[in-house]
Tab-separated table of C-alpha atoms in Angstrom:
chain	number	residue	atom	x	y	z
E	1	MET	CA	76.123	-176.980	14.385
E	2	ILE	CA	74.420	-179.713	12.399
E	3	MET	CA	75.073	-183.253	13.612
E	4	GLU	CA	74.441	-186.401	11.621
E	5	PRO	CA	72.160	-188.858	13.417
E	6	ASP	CA	72.589	-192.622	13.262
E	7	ASN	CA	70.252	-194.482	10.907
E	8	LEU	CA	68.641	-197.895	11.326
E	9	PHE	CA	69.148	-198.643	7.636
E	10	ASP	CA	72.878	-197.893	7.671
E	11	SER	CA	75.662	-200.298	8.566
E	12	ILE	CA	73.856	-203.355	7.258
E	13	PRO	CA	76.622	-205.890	6.785
E	14	GLY	CA	77.034	-207.447	3.341
E	15	ASN	CA	77.623	-210.836	4.888
E	16	LEU	CA	74.530	-212.061	6.706
E	17	ASP	CA	75.458	-215.705	7.102
E	18	GLU	CA	74.307	-215.199	10.664
E	19	GLU	CA	71.512	-213.024	11.945
E	20	ARG	CA	72.843	-209.683	13.162
E	21	THR	CA	71.789	-207.979	16.408
E	22	ASP	CA	72.886	-204.485	17.468
E	23	ARG	CA	72.018	-203.225	20.917
E	24	LEU	CA	70.988	-199.568	20.684
E	25	VAL	CA	69.848	-198.918	24.245
E	26	GLN	CA	70.439	-200.889	27.415
E	27	SER	CA	69.125	-199.534	30.675
E	28	GLU	CA	67.720	-201.070	33.823
E	29	LYS	CA	64.242	-200.717	32.395
E	30	VAL	CA	64.517	-201.352	28.689
E	31	LYS	CA	66.641	-202.903	25.975
E	32	ILE	CA	66.303	-201.711	22.374
E	33	GLU	CA	67.815	-203.812	19.610
E	34	ARG	CA	68.039	-203.678	15.850
E	35	ILE	CA	67.963	-207.153	14.340
E	36	ILE	CA	68.711	-207.987	10.704
E	37	SER	CA	67.558	-211.312	9.281
E	38	LYS	CA	67.882	-212.685	5.764
E	39	GLY	CA	66.210	-216.044	5.567
E	40	HIS	CA	67.030	-216.751	9.231
E	41	THR	CA	64.468	-218.379	11.462
E	42	SER	CA	64.260	-219.626	15.014
E	43	PRO	CA	65.645	-223.107	15.679
E	44	ALA	CA	63.417	-225.805	14.188
E	45	SER	CA	62.346	-227.120	17.579
E	46	GLY	CA	61.379	-225.289	20.729
E	47	TRP	CA	59.946	-221.822	21.415
E	48	TYR	CA	61.183	-218.479	22.615
E	49	ASP	CA	59.900	-218.128	26.167
E	50	GLN	CA	61.014	-214.735	27.442
E	51	GLU	CA	61.057	-213.296	30.945
E	52	GLN	CA	60.231	-209.826	29.687
E	53	ASP	CA	57.554	-208.315	27.493
E	54	GLU	CA	58.699	-207.510	23.951
E	55	TRP	CA	57.307	-205.003	21.492
E	56	VAL	CA	58.634	-205.599	18.010
E	57	VAL	CA	58.189	-203.900	14.628
E	58	VAL	CA	59.393	-204.866	11.157
E	59	LEU	CA	60.772	-201.804	9.396
E	60	LYS	CA	61.789	-203.420	6.132
E	61	GLY	CA	61.465	-206.885	4.614
E	62	GLU	CA	58.994	-209.596	5.564
E	63	ALA	CA	58.642	-212.228	8.271
E	64	ILE	CA	56.236	-214.740	9.776
E	65	ILE	CA	55.974	-215.206	13.539
E	66	SER	CA	54.139	-218.223	14.896
E	67	PHE	CA	52.780	-218.804	18.358
E	68	GLU	CA	52.344	-221.952	20.394
E	69	ASN	CA	48.565	-221.573	20.208
E	70	GLY	CA	48.652	-221.955	16.419
E	71	ARG	CA	48.313	-218.315	15.479
E	72	GLU	CA	50.613	-216.911	12.814
E	73	MET	CA	51.321	-213.347	11.816
E	74	ASN	CA	52.712	-212.083	8.523
E	75	LEU	CA	54.785	-208.994	9.203
E	76	THR	CA	55.696	-206.432	6.536
E	77	ALA	CA	57.126	-202.905	6.790
E	78	GLY	CA	55.396	-201.155	9.673
E	79	SER	CA	53.787	-204.272	11.204
E	80	TYR	CA	54.137	-204.420	14.960
E	81	ILE	CA	53.136	-206.773	17.729
E	82	ASN	CA	53.393	-206.899	21.479
E	83	ILE	CA	54.545	-210.236	22.856
E	84	PRO	CA	53.829	-210.537	26.581
E	85	ALA	CA	56.386	-212.346	28.730
E	86	HIS	CA	56.152	-216.138	28.486
E	87	THR	CA	54.073	-216.041	25.304
E	88	LYS	CA	55.821	-218.817	23.430
E	89	HIS	CA	56.659	-217.835	19.875
E	90	LYS	CA	59.162	-218.338	17.089
E	91	VAL	CA	60.261	-216.702	13.869
E	92	LYS	CA	58.976	-219.192	11.319
E	93	TRP	CA	60.253	-217.442	8.204
E	94	THR	CA	62.067	-214.327	7.016
E	95	HIS	CA	62.467	-213.276	3.414
E	96	PRO	CA	65.493	-215.089	1.954
E	97	LYS	CA	66.313	-212.515	-0.724
E	98	THR	CA	66.176	-209.220	1.133
E	99	GLU	CA	67.123	-208.004	4.593
E	100	THR	CA	64.403	-207.892	7.199
E	101	VAL	CA	65.116	-205.077	9.676
E	102	TRP	CA	63.453	-205.452	13.078
E	103	LEU	CA	63.318	-203.088	15.992
E	104	ALA	CA	62.754	-204.920	19.276
E	105	ILE	CA	62.008	-203.282	22.614
E	106	HIS	CA	62.365	-205.593	25.593
E	107	TYR	CA	60.783	-204.174	28.739
X	1	MET	CA	45.128	-219.249	12.006
X	2	ILE	CA	46.668	-216.205	10.358
X	3	MET	CA	46.184	-212.948	12.256
X	4	GLU	CA	46.632	-209.487	10.824
X	5	PRO	CA	49.091	-207.386	12.822
X	6	ASP	CA	48.691	-203.652	13.386
X	7	ASN	CA	50.795	-201.384	11.205
X	8	LEU	CA	52.462	-198.095	12.080
X	9	PHE	CA	51.632	-196.689	8.653
X	10	ASP	CA	47.911	-197.450	8.896
X	11	SER	CA	45.247	-195.293	10.490
X	12	ILE	CA	46.945	-192.037	9.597
X	13	PRO	CA	44.172	-189.465	9.867
X	14	GLY	CA	43.441	-187.318	6.815
X	15	ASN	CA	43.039	-184.284	9.020
X	16	LEU	CA	46.301	-183.380	10.727
X	17	ASP	CA	45.443	-179.878	11.873
X	18	GLU	CA	46.924	-181.014	15.150
X	19	GLU	CA	49.808	-183.380	15.734
X	20	ARG	CA	48.554	-186.886	16.441
X	21	THR	CA	49.903	-189.126	19.198
X	22	ASP	CA	48.878	-192.772	19.708
X	23	ARG	CA	50.076	-194.644	22.768
X	24	LEU	CA	51.048	-198.181	21.783
X	25	VAL	CA	52.507	-199.457	25.041
X	26	GLN	CA	52.234	-198.115	28.568
X	27	SER	CA	53.859	-200.015	31.379
X	28	GLU	CA	55.569	-199.087	34.590
X	29	LYS	CA	58.889	-199.154	32.778
X	30	VAL	CA	58.262	-197.832	29.303
X	31	LYS	CA	55.881	-195.836	27.153
X	32	ILE	CA	55.883	-196.341	23.375
X	33	GLU	CA	54.134	-193.778	21.198
X	34	ARG	CA	53.530	-193.227	17.514
X	35	ILE	CA	53.514	-189.532	16.663
X	36	ILE	CA	52.425	-188.065	13.332
X	37	SER	CA	53.475	-184.528	12.443
X	38	LYS	CA	52.802	-182.545	9.277
X	39	GLY	CA	54.500	-179.197	9.536
X	40	HIS	CA	54.031	-179.169	13.316
X	41	THR	CA	56.808	-177.937	15.564
X	42	SER	CA	57.373	-177.363	19.248
X	43	PRO	CA	56.076	-174.077	20.669
X	44	ALA	CA	58.166	-171.130	19.506
X	45	SER	CA	59.587	-170.445	22.966
X	46	GLY	CA	60.812	-172.848	25.609
X	47	TRP	CA	62.270	-176.342	25.506
X	48	TYR	CA	61.132	-179.864	26.197
X	49	ASP	CA	62.757	-180.848	29.477
X	50	GLN	CA	61.747	-184.424	30.225
X	51	GLU	CA	62.028	-186.476	33.391
X	52	GLN	CA	62.706	-189.661	31.435
X	53	ASP	CA	65.134	-190.717	28.750
X	54	GLU	CA	63.648	-190.854	25.261
X	55	TRP	CA	64.773	-192.873	22.258
X	56	VAL	CA	63.138	-191.644	19.072
X	57	VAL	CA	63.236	-192.687	15.422
X	58	VAL	CA	61.724	-191.117	12.320
X	59	LEU	CA	60.136	-193.837	10.162
X	60	LYS	CA	58.822	-191.640	7.366
X	61	GLY	CA	59.054	-187.964	6.474
X	62	GLU	CA	61.607	-185.451	7.663
X	63	ALA	CA	62.243	-183.345	10.763
X	64	ILE	CA	64.804	-181.134	12.471
X	65	ILE	CA	65.420	-181.364	16.211
X	66	SER	CA	67.409	-178.634	17.918
X	67	PHE	CA	69.107	-178.686	21.291
X	68	GLU	CA	69.743	-175.955	23.810
X	69	ASN	CA	73.489	-176.236	23.197
X	70	GLY	CA	73.041	-175.156	19.575
X	71	ARG	CA	73.255	-178.573	17.956
X	72	GLU	CA	70.723	-179.491	15.301
X	73	MET	CA	69.888	-182.831	13.731
X	74	ASN	CA	68.179	-183.487	10.419
X	75	LEU	CA	66.155	-186.672	10.701
X	76	THR	CA	64.965	-188.706	7.729
X	77	ALA	CA	63.537	-192.243	7.465
X	78	GLY	CA	65.531	-194.467	9.804
X	79	SER	CA	67.301	-191.661	11.725
X	80	TYR	CA	67.308	-192.223	15.457
X	81	ILE	CA	68.585	-190.392	18.497
X	82	ASN	CA	68.671	-190.966	22.207
X	83	ILE	CA	67.700	-187.937	24.276
X	84	PRO	CA	68.765	-188.315	27.910
X	85	ALA	CA	66.438	-186.953	30.592
X	86	HIS	CA	66.694	-183.184	31.030
X	87	THR	CA	68.451	-182.684	27.695
X	88	LYS	CA	66.565	-179.615	26.524
X	89	HIS	CA	65.365	-179.956	22.954
X	90	LYS	CA	62.621	-178.988	20.552
X	91	VAL	CA	61.214	-179.988	17.215
X	92	LYS	CA	62.255	-177.056	15.050
X	93	TRP	CA	60.675	-178.233	11.812
X	94	THR	CA	58.745	-181.077	10.253
X	95	HIS	CA	57.990	-181.470	6.577
X	96	PRO	CA	54.853	-179.440	5.763
X	97	LYS	CA	53.762	-181.477	2.729
X	98	THR	CA	54.043	-185.066	3.950
X	99	GLU	CA	53.421	-186.905	7.191
X	100	THR	CA	56.374	-187.467	9.470
X	101	VAL	CA	55.877	-190.686	11.450
X	102	TRP	CA	57.860	-190.944	14.680
X	103	LEU	CA	58.239	-193.795	17.097
X	104	ALA	CA	59.143	-192.590	20.593
X	105	ILE	CA	60.198	-194.798	23.478
X	106	HIS	CA	60.153	-193.084	26.869
X	107	TYR	CA	61.993	-195.061	29.518
């Protein structure tokens, strides 16, 4: 019997007035999320300061992440980074004209 | 300062006589691997029977995973499945002419 798997590029809502997050896995040890941005960024002030490590990859689209120490990273399809807990960072920019699809693993 | 992130589609070896696995994250809680197949499959007999849960996505290429209960899944770019611990499965087929890039999260 052939079963149809789910696909990360399906079910992308037409209306992306707000950033969209879908939780794919939630266990005691790990949380896996798909995030879809379209021009969304972090709030203008402040930093994400997370209790857990996060490994994140951009699967489609384009984004810039900035860090408190002044580093910036341009992320395109396939780009991945590991963000250790309490490494302050923000999403500075995502492409305004096309969806950016992220996969985030919090662990 | 702009830093260049790593990319899942870089560093794909020209010689794929054997399947290639790169460990991207290893912690107490999670292991994240990139796997590159090109016509490789599981051994003809037997099943993978893993102690941990595994969430896996195909990012490029094409593969078929089969399960002991007779189910099969065709995976293409973006297809993902969660394989609970001790769910016996195997990779029945991967595309022989192009690289199949997998991202596997063991947790």
